[in-house]
Each structure stands twice: as C-alpha cells, then as structure tokens.
CSV table of N, CA and C in Angstrom, one decimal:
chain,number,residue,atom,x,y,z
A,1,VAL,N,134.2,156.4,73.0
A,1,VAL,CA,133.3,156.0,73.5
A,1,VAL,C,132.6,155.7,72.5
A,2,SER,N,131.9,154.4,72.3
A,2,SER,CA,130.9,154.0,71.3
A,2,SER,C,129.6,153.6,71.8
A,3,THR,N,128.6,153.5,71.1
A,3,THR,CA,127.2,153.0,71.4
A,3,THR,C,126.7,151.8,70.9
A,4,GLN,N,126.1,151.2,71.7
A,4,GLN,CA,125.4,149.9,70.9
A,4,GLN,C,124.3,150.0,70.4
A,5,SER,N,123.6,149.1,69.9
A,5,SER,CA,122.3,149.4,69.2
A,5,SER,C,121.3,149.5,70.0
A,6,THR,N,121.2,149.5,71.3
A,6,THR,CA,120.4,149.6,72.5
A,6,THR,C,120.7,151.2,72.9
A,7,GLY,N,121.6,151.7,72.4
A,7,GLY,CA,121.8,153.2,72.7
A,7,GLY,C,122.7,153.3,74.2
A,8,ASP,N,123.1,152.0,74.8
A,8,ASP,CA,123.8,151.9,76.1
A,8,ASP,C,125.4,152.5,75.6
A,9,MET,N,126.0,153.2,76.4
A,9,MET,CA,127.3,153.6,76.1
A,9,MET,C,128.4,152.6,76.7
A,10,ILE,N,129.4,152.4,75.9
A,10,ILE,CA,130.4,151.4,76.2
A,10,ILE,C,131.5,152.2,76.4
A,11,SER,N,132.3,151.9,77.5
A,11,SER,CA,133.7,152.6,77.9
A,11,SER,C,134.6,151.7,77.3
A,12,PRO,N,136.0,152.2,76.9
A,12,PRO,CA,136.9,151.6,76.2
A,12,PRO,C,137.4,150.4,77.1
A,13,GLY,N,137.1,150.2,78.6
A,13,GLY,CA,137.6,149.2,79.4
A,13,GLY,C,136.7,148.3,79.7
A,14,GLU,N,135.8,148.1,79.1
A,14,GLU,CA,134.5,147.4,79.2
A,14,GLU,C,134.8,146.0,78.5
A,15,PRO,N,134.1,144.8,78.8
A,15,PRO,CA,134.5,143.4,78.1
A,15,PRO,C,134.3,143.6,76.5
A,16,ASP,N,133.2,144.3,76.2
A,16,ASP,CA,132.9,144.4,74.8
A,16,ASP,C,133.9,144.9,73.8
A,17,THR,N,134.8,145.7,74.4
A,17,THR,CA,135.9,146.2,73.7
A,17,THR,C,137.0,145.2,73.7
A,18,PRO,N,137.4,144.9,72.3
A,18,PRO,CA,138.5,144.0,72.4
A,18,PRO,C,139.8,144.5,73.0
A,19,SER,N,140.7,143.8,73.5
A,19,SER,CA,142.0,144.0,74.2
A,19,SER,C,142.7,144.3,72.9
A,20,SER,N,144.1,144.8,73.1
A,20,SER,CA,145.1,144.8,72.1
A,20,SER,C,145.5,143.5,71.6
A,21,GLN,N,145.6,142.6,72.4
A,21,GLN,CA,146.0,141.0,72.1
A,21,GLN,C,144.6,140.4,71.1
A,22,GLU,N,143.7,140.8,71.8
A,22,GLU,CA,142.4,140.1,70.6
A,22,GLU,C,142.6,140.9,69.5
A,23,LYS,N,142.8,142.1,69.3
A,23,LYS,CA,142.9,143.0,67.9
A,23,LYS,C,143.6,142.3,67.1
A,24,ASP,N,145.1,142.1,67.7
A,24,ASP,CA,146.2,141.4,67.0
A,24,ASP,C,145.7,139.9,66.3
A,25,ILE,N,144.9,139.2,67.3
A,25,ILE,CA,144.5,138.0,66.7
A,25,ILE,C,143.3,138.1,65.6
A,26,LEU,N,142.6,139.1,65.8
A,26,LEU,CA,141.5,139.2,64.7
A,26,LEU,C,142.3,139.7,63.5
A,27,ARG,N,143.4,140.5,63.6
A,27,ARG,CA,144.0,141.1,62.2
A,27,ARG,C,144.9,139.7,61.8
A,28,TYR,N,145.5,139.1,62.7
A,28,TYR,CA,146.0,137.9,62.1
A,28,TYR,C,145.0,137.0,61.2
A,29,TYR,N,144.0,136.7,61.9
A,29,TYR,CA,142.9,135.8,61.2
A,29,TYR,C,142.5,136.4,59.7
A,30,TYR,N,142.1,137.8,60.0
A,30,TYR,CA,141.8,138.4,58.7
A,30,TYR,C,142.8,138.4,57.6
A,31,TYR,N,144.2,138.5,58.0
A,31,TYR,CA,145.3,138.3,57.1
A,31,TYR,C,145.0,136.8,56.6
A,32,ILE,N,144.8,136.0,57.2
A,32,ILE,CA,144.8,134.5,56.8
A,32,ILE,C,143.5,134.5,55.7
A,33,GLN,N,142.4,134.7,56.2
A,33,GLN,CA,141.2,134.7,55.3
A,33,GLN,C,141.2,135.8,54.2
A,34,ASN,N,141.4,137.1,54.3
A,34,ASN,CA,141.6,137.9,53.2
A,34,ASN,C,142.8,138.4,52.6
A,35,GLY,N,143.7,138.3,53.1
A,35,GLY,CA,145.2,138.9,52.9
A,35,GLY,C,145.8,138.0,51.6
A,36,ILE,N,145.2,136.7,51.7
A,36,ILE,CA,146.2,136.1,50.5
A,36,ILE,C,144.8,135.5,49.8
A,37,ASP,N,145.0,135.8,48.5
A,37,ASP,CA,144.0,135.3,47.3
A,37,ASP,C,144.4,133.7,47.1
A,38,THR,N,143.3,133.1,47.1
A,38,THR,CA,143.4,131.7,46.9
A,38,THR,C,144.1,131.3,45.6
A,39,GLU,N,143.7,132.2,44.5
A,39,GLU,CA,144.3,132.0,43.1
A,39,GLU,C,145.9,131.9,43.2
A,40,HIS,N,146.6,132.5,44.4
A,40,HIS,CA,148.0,132.5,44.3
A,40,HIS,C,148.4,131.5,45.2
A,41,VAL,N,147.7,130.6,45.6
A,41,VAL,CA,147.9,129.5,46.3
A,41,VAL,C,147.7,128.1,45.4
A,42,ALA,N,148.9,127.4,45.4
A,42,ALA,CA,149.1,126.0,44.7
A,42,ALA,C,148.0,125.1,45.3
A,43,PRO,N,146.9,124.7,44.6
A,43,PRO,CA,146.1,123.7,45.1
A,43,PRO,C,146.5,122.3,45.5
A,44,MET,N,145.8,121.7,46.3
A,44,MET,CA,146.4,120.3,46.8
A,44,MET,C,146.3,119.3,45.5
A,45,GLU,N,147.6,118.7,45.6
A,45,GLU,CA,147.5,117.8,44.4
A,45,GLU,C,146.5,116.6,44.6
A,46,ASP,N,146.1,116.1,43.5
A,46,ASP,CA,145.1,115.0,43.4
A,46,ASP,C,145.8,113.9,44.0
A,47,ILE,N,146.9,113.5,43.5
A,47,ILE,CA,147.8,112.5,43.9
A,47,ILE,C,147.8,112.2,45.3
A,48,TRP,N,148.0,113.3,46.2
A,48,TRP,CA,148.0,113.3,47.5
A,48,TRP,C,146.6,112.9,48.0
A,49,LEU,N,145.6,113.4,47.4
A,49,LEU,CA,144.3,113.1,48.1
A,49,LEU,C,144.0,111.4,47.6
A,50,ASP,N,144.4,111.0,46.5
A,50,ASP,CA,144.1,109.5,46.0
A,50,ASP,C,145.1,108.8,47.0
A,51,HIS,N,146.4,109.3,47.4
A,51,HIS,CA,147.3,108.5,48.5
A,51,HIS,C,146.6,108.2,49.9
A,52,VAL,N,145.9,109.4,50.4
A,52,VAL,CA,145.3,109.2,51.5
A,52,VAL,C,143.9,108.3,51.3
A,53,LEU,N,143.3,108.4,50.3
A,53,LEU,CA,142.3,107.6,50.1
A,53,LEU,C,142.3,106.2,49.9
A,54,SER,N,143.7,105.9,49.5
A,54,SER,CA,144.0,104.5,49.2
A,54,SER,C,144.2,103.8,50.7
A,55,LEU,N,144.7,104.5,51.6
A,55,LEU,CA,144.8,104.0,52.8
A,55,LEU,C,143.6,103.6,53.6
A,56,VAL,N,142.5,103.8,53.2
A,56,VAL,CA,141.0,103.4,53.5
A,56,VAL,C,140.7,102.2,53.0
A,57,PRO,N,140.4,101.3,53.6
A,57,PRO,CA,139.8,99.9,52.9
A,57,PRO,C,138.7,100.2,52.1
A,58,ASN,N,138.7,99.3,51.0
A,58,ASN,CA,137.7,99.8,49.9
A,58,ASN,C,136.3,99.2,50.9
A,59,LYS,N,136.3,98.1,51.6
A,59,LYS,CA,134.8,97.7,52.1
A,59,LYS,C,134.4,98.9,53.1
A,60,LEU,N,135.2,99.9,53.6
A,60,LEU,CA,134.9,100.8,54.3
A,60,LEU,C,134.2,102.1,53.5
A,61,LYS,N,135.0,102.2,52.1
A,61,LYS,CA,134.3,103.2,51.1
A,61,LYS,C,133.1,102.9,50.4
A,62,ASP,N,132.7,102.0,50.3
A,62,ASP,CA,131.4,101.2,49.9
A,62,ASP,C,130.1,101.8,50.3
A,63,GLY,N,129.5,102.6,49.2
A,63,GLY,CA,128.3,103.3,49.6
A,63,GLY,C,128.4,104.6,50.2
A,64,ILE,N,129.4,105.2,50.4
A,64,ILE,CA,129.7,106.5,51.1
A,64,ILE,C,130.3,107.5,50.1
A,65,ALA,N,130.2,107.3,48.9
A,65,ALA,CA,130.7,108.3,48.0
A,65,ALA,C,130.6,109.9,48.4
A,66,ASP,N,129.3,110.0,48.9
A,66,ASP,CA,128.9,111.3,49.0
A,66,ASP,C,129.8,111.9,50.2
A,67,TYR,N,130.2,111.1,51.3
A,67,TYR,CA,130.8,111.5,52.3
A,67,TYR,C,132.5,111.6,52.0
A,68,ILE,N,132.6,110.6,51.2
A,68,ILE,CA,134.1,110.8,50.8
A,68,ILE,C,134.2,112.1,49.9
A,69,GLU,N,133.4,112.6,49.2
A,69,GLU,CA,133.5,113.6,48.2
A,69,GLU,C,133.7,115.0,49.4
A,70,MET,N,132.8,114.8,50.5
A,70,MET,CA,132.5,115.7,51.6
A,70,MET,C,134.0,116.0,52.3
A,71,LEU,N,134.4,114.9,52.6
A,71,LEU,CA,135.6,114.7,53.3
A,71,LEU,C,136.9,115.2,52.4
A,72,SER,N,136.8,114.8,51.2
A,72,SER,CA,137.9,115.4,50.2
A,72,SER,C,137.9,116.8,50.0
A,73,ASP,N,136.5,117.6,49.9
A,73,ASP,CA,136.5,119.1,50.0
A,73,ASP,C,136.9,119.6,51.0
A,74,GLU,N,136.8,119.1,52.3
A,74,GLU,CA,137.2,119.6,53.6
A,74,GLU,C,138.7,119.4,53.8
A,75,MET,N,139.4,118.2,53.1
A,75,MET,CA,140.7,118.3,53.3
A,75,MET,C,141.5,119.4,52.4
A,76,ARG,N,140.8,119.5,51.2
A,76,ARG,CA,141.3,120.6,50.4
A,76,ARG,C,141.3,122.0,50.6
A,77,GLU,N,140.2,122.4,51.6
A,77,GLU,CA,140.0,123.7,52.5
A,77,GLU,C,141.0,123.7,53.5
A,78,ASP,N,141.0,122.8,54.2
A,78,ASP,CA,142.2,122.7,55.1
A,78,ASP,C,143.5,123.0,54.6
A,79,TYR,N,143.8,122.4,53.7
A,79,TYR,CA,145.0,122.6,52.9
A,79,TYR,C,145.3,124.0,52.6
A,80,LEU,N,144.2,124.5,51.8
A,80,LEU,CA,144.4,126.1,51.6
A,80,LEU,C,144.6,127.1,52.9
A,81,LEU,N,143.8,126.6,53.8
A,81,LEU,CA,144.0,127.4,54.9
A,81,LEU,C,145.5,127.4,55.6
A,82,SER,N,145.9,126.0,55.6
A,82,SER,CA,147.2,126.0,56.1
A,82,SER,C,148.1,126.7,55.5
A,83,VAL,N,148.3,126.6,54.1
A,83,VAL,CA,149.2,126.9,53.3
A,83,VAL,C,149.3,128.6,53.4
A,84,LYS,N,148.1,129.0,53.5
A,84,LYS,CA,147.8,130.7,53.6
A,84,LYS,C,148.5,131.1,55.0
A,85,LYS,N,147.9,130.4,55.9
A,85,LYS,CA,148.6,130.6,57.2
A,85,LYS,C,150.1,130.5,57.2
A,86,ALA,N,150.8,129.7,56.5
A,86,ALA,CA,152.3,129.4,56.4
A,86,ALA,C,152.7,130.8,55.8
A,87,ILE,N,152.0,131.4,54.7
A,87,ILE,CA,152.5,132.4,54.0
A,87,ILE,C,152.6,133.8,55.0
A,88,VAL,N,151.4,133.7,55.8
A,88,VAL,CA,151.2,134.8,56.7
A,88,VAL,C,152.3,134.7,57.9
A,89,ASP,N,152.4,133.7,58.2
A,89,ASP,CA,153.5,133.5,59.5
A,89,ASP,C,154.9,133.9,58.8
A,90,PHE,N,155.1,133.6,57.7
A,90,PHE,CA,156.4,133.8,56.9
A,90,PHE,C,156.6,135.3,56.8
A,91,VAL,N,155.7,136.0,56.2
A,91,VAL,CA,155.6,137.6,56.1
A,91,VAL,C,155.8,138.2,57.1
A,92,LEU,N,154.8,137.7,58.6
A,92,LEU,CA,155.1,138.4,59.6
A,92,LEU,C,156.2,138.2,60.5
A,93,ARG,N,156.6,137.0,60.2
A,93,ARG,CA,158.1,136.7,61.1
A,93,ARG,C,159.0,138.0,61.1
A,94,ASP,N,159.6,137.8,62.6
A,94,ASP,CA,160.7,138.8,62.6
A,94,ASP,C,162.1,138.2,62.2
A,95,PRO,N,162.6,138.9,61.1
A,95,PRO,CA,163.9,138.4,60.6
A,95,PRO,C,165.1,138.3,61.7
A,96,ARG,N,165.0,138.9,62.9
A,96,ARG,CA,166.0,138.9,64.0
A,96,ARG,C,165.8,137.8,64.7
A,97,GLU,N,164.8,137.0,64.7
A,97,GLU,CA,164.6,135.8,65.5
A,97,GLU,C,165.5,134.5,65.0
A,98,LYS,N,166.2,134.0,65.9
A,98,LYS,CA,167.1,132.9,65.4
A,98,LYS,C,166.3,131.8,65.1
A,99,SER,N,165.4,131.2,65.3
A,99,SER,CA,164.8,130.0,65.1
A,99,SER,C,163.3,130.3,64.6
A,100,ASP,N,162.8,129.7,63.8
A,100,ASP,CA,161.5,129.6,63.4
A,100,ASP,C,160.6,128.6,64.2
A,101,ALA,N,161.3,127.7,64.8
A,101,ALA,CA,160.8,126.6,65.6
A,101,ALA,C,160.4,127.1,67.2
A,102,ASP,N,161.0,128.3,67.4
A,102,ASP,CA,160.9,128.9,68.5
A,102,ASP,C,159.4,129.8,68.5
A,103,ASP,N,158.4,129.0,69.2
A,103,ASP,CA,157.1,129.6,69.4
A,103,ASP,C,156.4,130.4,70.6
A,104,LYS,N,157.7,130.7,71.4
A,104,LYS,CA,157.7,131.4,72.8
A,104,LYS,C,156.7,132.9,72.7
A,105,ASN,N,156.7,133.5,71.5
A,105,ASN,CA,156.2,134.7,71.2
A,105,ASN,C,154.7,134.5,70.7
A,106,LEU,N,154.3,133.5,70.1
A,106,LEU,CA,152.7,133.1,69.8
A,106,LEU,C,152.1,132.7,70.7
A,107,THR,N,150.8,133.3,70.8
A,107,THR,CA,149.9,133.2,71.6
A,107,THR,C,149.3,131.7,71.4
A,108,PRO,N,148.7,131.4,72.2
A,108,PRO,CA,148.0,129.9,72.1
A,108,PRO,C,147.1,129.5,70.7
A,109,ILE,N,146.2,130.9,70.6
A,109,ILE,CA,145.4,131.0,69.8
A,109,ILE,C,145.8,131.1,68.2
A,110,MET,N,147.3,131.9,68.1
A,110,MET,CA,147.9,131.8,67.0
A,110,MET,C,148.6,130.4,66.6
A,111,LYS,N,149.0,129.7,67.7
A,111,LYS,CA,149.7,128.7,67.4
A,111,LYS,C,148.6,127.7,66.7
A,112,GLU,N,147.4,127.8,67.3
A,112,GLU,CA,146.3,126.8,66.6
A,112,GLU,C,145.9,127.1,65.6
A,113,LEU,N,146.0,128.1,65.1
A,113,LEU,CA,145.4,128.8,63.8
A,113,LEU,C,146.3,128.2,62.9
C-alpha cells in the first residue's frame, strides 16, 4: 500500500495502480526509449530524405525552408524510433514462434508503437 502526496492511501486494486499489462507496456516503451543508445543505431541516409523531398513539387517548397527542416528532423526522429522499436521487438521475440508476421500476442498499443 502506497501513499499519494495528499496522504491518501492507495490499495493495489485501485485505478491509480498500473495493471500487469500496463506495466508491460511501460517497460516496453522504456526499453525503446532508453534501452537502445542512439549512437548504436545507423542514422537515416541523407539520400533517402532527398528522395522524399524530390517528390514534393518545387512550387510547394518555396518560402517554407524552416518547415521543411522541421519536418526533416521529425522524419529522422521517427526513423530512429522505428529502428529502436525493431531492435527491441527482435530481442524480445519468442524464438519458438513460427511467424514474425503473427501479431496475435501483441497488444494494440504495442502494435501502434
């Protein structure tokens, strides 16, 4: 039994206590964010980003260089997060499972991450 900052008692079954599934999700997210050091992940290739930007017409890119830079940074961050997630998924997978494509055991939140 723990106490909140107000001094109220929280019993283990109350909504403020994370369930086992919620703890697993929090642990999974922690591994993705903190378990893989970014220096061990290959950065997104500049040519990939250049190719994406080449698909946008020049007339749409005029005068919005700051936004393009912001979006490029966001794409790089998303790429790093995706690679880290793939590494954690690979490490945590059960070798006895027949197919990696079988996502029946993943919760919807783990699939979304």
